[in-house]
Amino acid sequence: MKRGIILISFFLSIFACDKEDREDKECMLLMYVPLPSLEEVYGCTDTRYALHIDLKETHELIRTKHTYDEKVTGSCHPAIDFEKYDLLIGRKGLKSGNHSITYELKKSCTGEERLVVTFHQDISAVATTVTYHVLLPKADSNRTIAVETKIVY
């Protein structure tokens, strides 16, 4: 009898915690958002080197054609549909050659957004600075996005 009460108490405490954990995990599972790029949508090639913005180790969220035309230069300069997208663009100095860049936009249950930019490096010893960017679904004017950068060898 005593064992039964202990087992029931144990399972009740697990399920009470599990519900809270499960809600957090469900929220985390729903937060990944696919992100189109200028390569996919507008046919640009290798924007790591074809786009330029005068930034150093930071990023900017561009919301209008005027700002885009004023600040972004390079061999690929498509007419972005700023009714549909915002452009997050940044620059990152790297100590070796860059093979590719991947992006993950994470949204919390409270609506906070965080972009994780992962730089996949190769064995080249050539240090370089690359431009990274994503097209984000248009949002209201007070949108803020934290950007986290990772380097993977």
XYZ file of C-alpha atoms in Angstrom:
153
model
C 0.000 0.000 0.000
C 2.766 2.393 0.988
C 4.608 1.537 -2.238
C 1.477 2.235 -4.295
C 1.044 5.681 -2.780
C 4.715 6.486 -3.393
C 4.460 5.325 -7.021
C 1.285 7.325 -7.625
C 2.873 10.440 -6.059
C 5.981 9.943 -8.193
C 4.003 9.655 -11.453
C 1.815 12.646 -10.596
C 4.901 14.805 -9.999
C 6.430 13.659 -13.315
C 3.276 14.423 -15.290
C 2.876 17.819 -13.595
C 6.387 18.822 -14.725
C 6.045 17.069 -18.066
C 3.088 19.213 -19.156
C 5.082 22.403 -18.658
C 8.121 20.955 -20.434
C 5.968 19.621 -23.255
C 4.399 23.064 -23.831
C 7.889 24.613 -24.049
C 9.038 21.927 -26.499
C 5.910 22.319 -28.644
C 6.550 26.049 -28.801
C 10.167 25.418 -29.776
C 9.120 22.971 -32.497
C 6.838 25.564 -34.082
C 9.361 28.367 -34.148
C 11.482 27.488 -37.201
C 10.579 29.595 -40.230
C 11.841 28.884 -43.782
C 13.812 31.796 -45.204
C 14.096 32.639 -48.904
C 17.273 34.218 -50.240
C 18.120 36.578 -53.075
C 19.590 33.569 -54.877
C 16.305 31.642 -54.689
C 13.843 34.459 -55.306
C 15.757 36.765 -57.649
C 18.419 34.520 -59.232
C 21.500 36.195 -57.743
C 24.689 34.137 -57.542
C 27.005 33.912 -54.544
C 25.791 36.979 -52.675
C 28.490 36.432 -50.040
C 30.709 38.394 -52.430
C 28.203 39.927 -54.906
C 26.459 42.159 -52.319
C 28.044 44.895 -50.268
C 26.899 47.089 -47.411
C 29.164 49.371 -45.399
C 28.982 47.472 -42.108
C 31.614 45.814 -39.945
C 30.705 42.769 -37.837
C 27.067 43.788 -37.545
C 23.789 43.731 -39.443
C 20.922 45.980 -40.485
C 17.248 45.367 -41.138
C 16.268 47.124 -44.366
C 12.551 47.743 -44.787
C 12.284 50.064 -47.830
C 13.487 50.264 -51.430
C 14.945 53.718 -50.764
C 17.157 52.472 -47.914
C 18.132 49.392 -49.934
C 19.123 51.450 -52.994
C 21.053 53.873 -50.783
C 23.007 51.341 -48.716
C 23.354 48.075 -50.673
C 25.621 47.819 -53.721
C 27.111 45.030 -55.771
C 26.796 43.048 -58.975
C 23.390 41.702 -57.960
C 20.901 44.398 -57.021
C 17.403 43.024 -57.721
C 14.183 44.966 -57.269
C 13.161 43.420 -53.934
C 9.439 43.454 -53.207
C 9.485 45.413 -49.946
C 5.705 45.029 -49.677
C 6.363 41.325 -49.131
C 9.842 41.197 -47.543
C 12.258 42.894 -45.181
C 15.966 42.361 -45.897
C 18.295 41.548 -43.035
C 21.863 42.016 -44.250
C 25.205 41.998 -42.455
C 28.942 41.528 -42.798
C 31.242 39.087 -40.988
C 35.038 38.864 -41.035
C 36.310 35.282 -41.059
C 39.793 33.842 -40.398
C 39.560 31.196 -43.131
C 37.708 30.554 -46.375
C 33.935 30.279 -46.318
C 32.197 27.315 -47.914
C 28.578 28.327 -47.235
C 26.190 30.109 -44.888
C 22.984 28.720 -43.386
C 20.207 30.528 -41.550
C 17.609 29.634 -38.934
C 14.962 32.073 -37.784
C 13.627 31.141 -34.393
C 10.484 32.597 -32.892
C 9.598 32.218 -29.244
C 6.071 31.814 -27.947
C 6.182 35.483 -26.975
C 7.009 36.543 -30.545
C 10.696 37.345 -30.021
C 12.788 36.572 -33.091
C 16.381 35.369 -33.285
C 18.290 34.691 -36.486
C 21.104 32.160 -36.177
C 23.655 32.625 -38.963
C 26.098 29.720 -39.312
C 29.265 30.166 -41.356
C 30.541 26.825 -42.645
C 34.278 27.232 -43.159
C 36.644 25.323 -45.422
C 40.361 24.575 -45.151
C 41.456 27.587 -47.178
C 43.790 29.872 -45.260
C 42.422 32.965 -46.981
C 40.806 35.310 -44.475
C 37.753 36.999 -45.924
C 34.796 39.187 -45.076
C 31.453 37.975 -46.368
C 27.998 39.473 -46.664
C 25.100 37.466 -45.268
C 21.427 38.140 -45.845
C 17.912 36.738 -45.606
C 14.559 37.863 -46.917
C 12.154 37.963 -43.998
C 8.375 37.990 -44.255
C 7.228 41.614 -43.903
C 6.459 42.580 -40.323
C 5.369 45.685 -38.449
C 7.730 48.642 -38.177
C 8.858 47.960 -34.594
C 10.278 44.529 -35.472
C 13.581 43.690 -33.804
C 15.618 40.580 -34.467
C 18.566 39.379 -32.446
C 21.307 37.922 -34.655
C 23.607 35.181 -33.396
C 26.585 34.128 -35.518
C 28.331 30.757 -35.351
C 31.443 29.553 -37.131
C 31.734 25.845 -37.948
C 34.906 24.232 -39.290
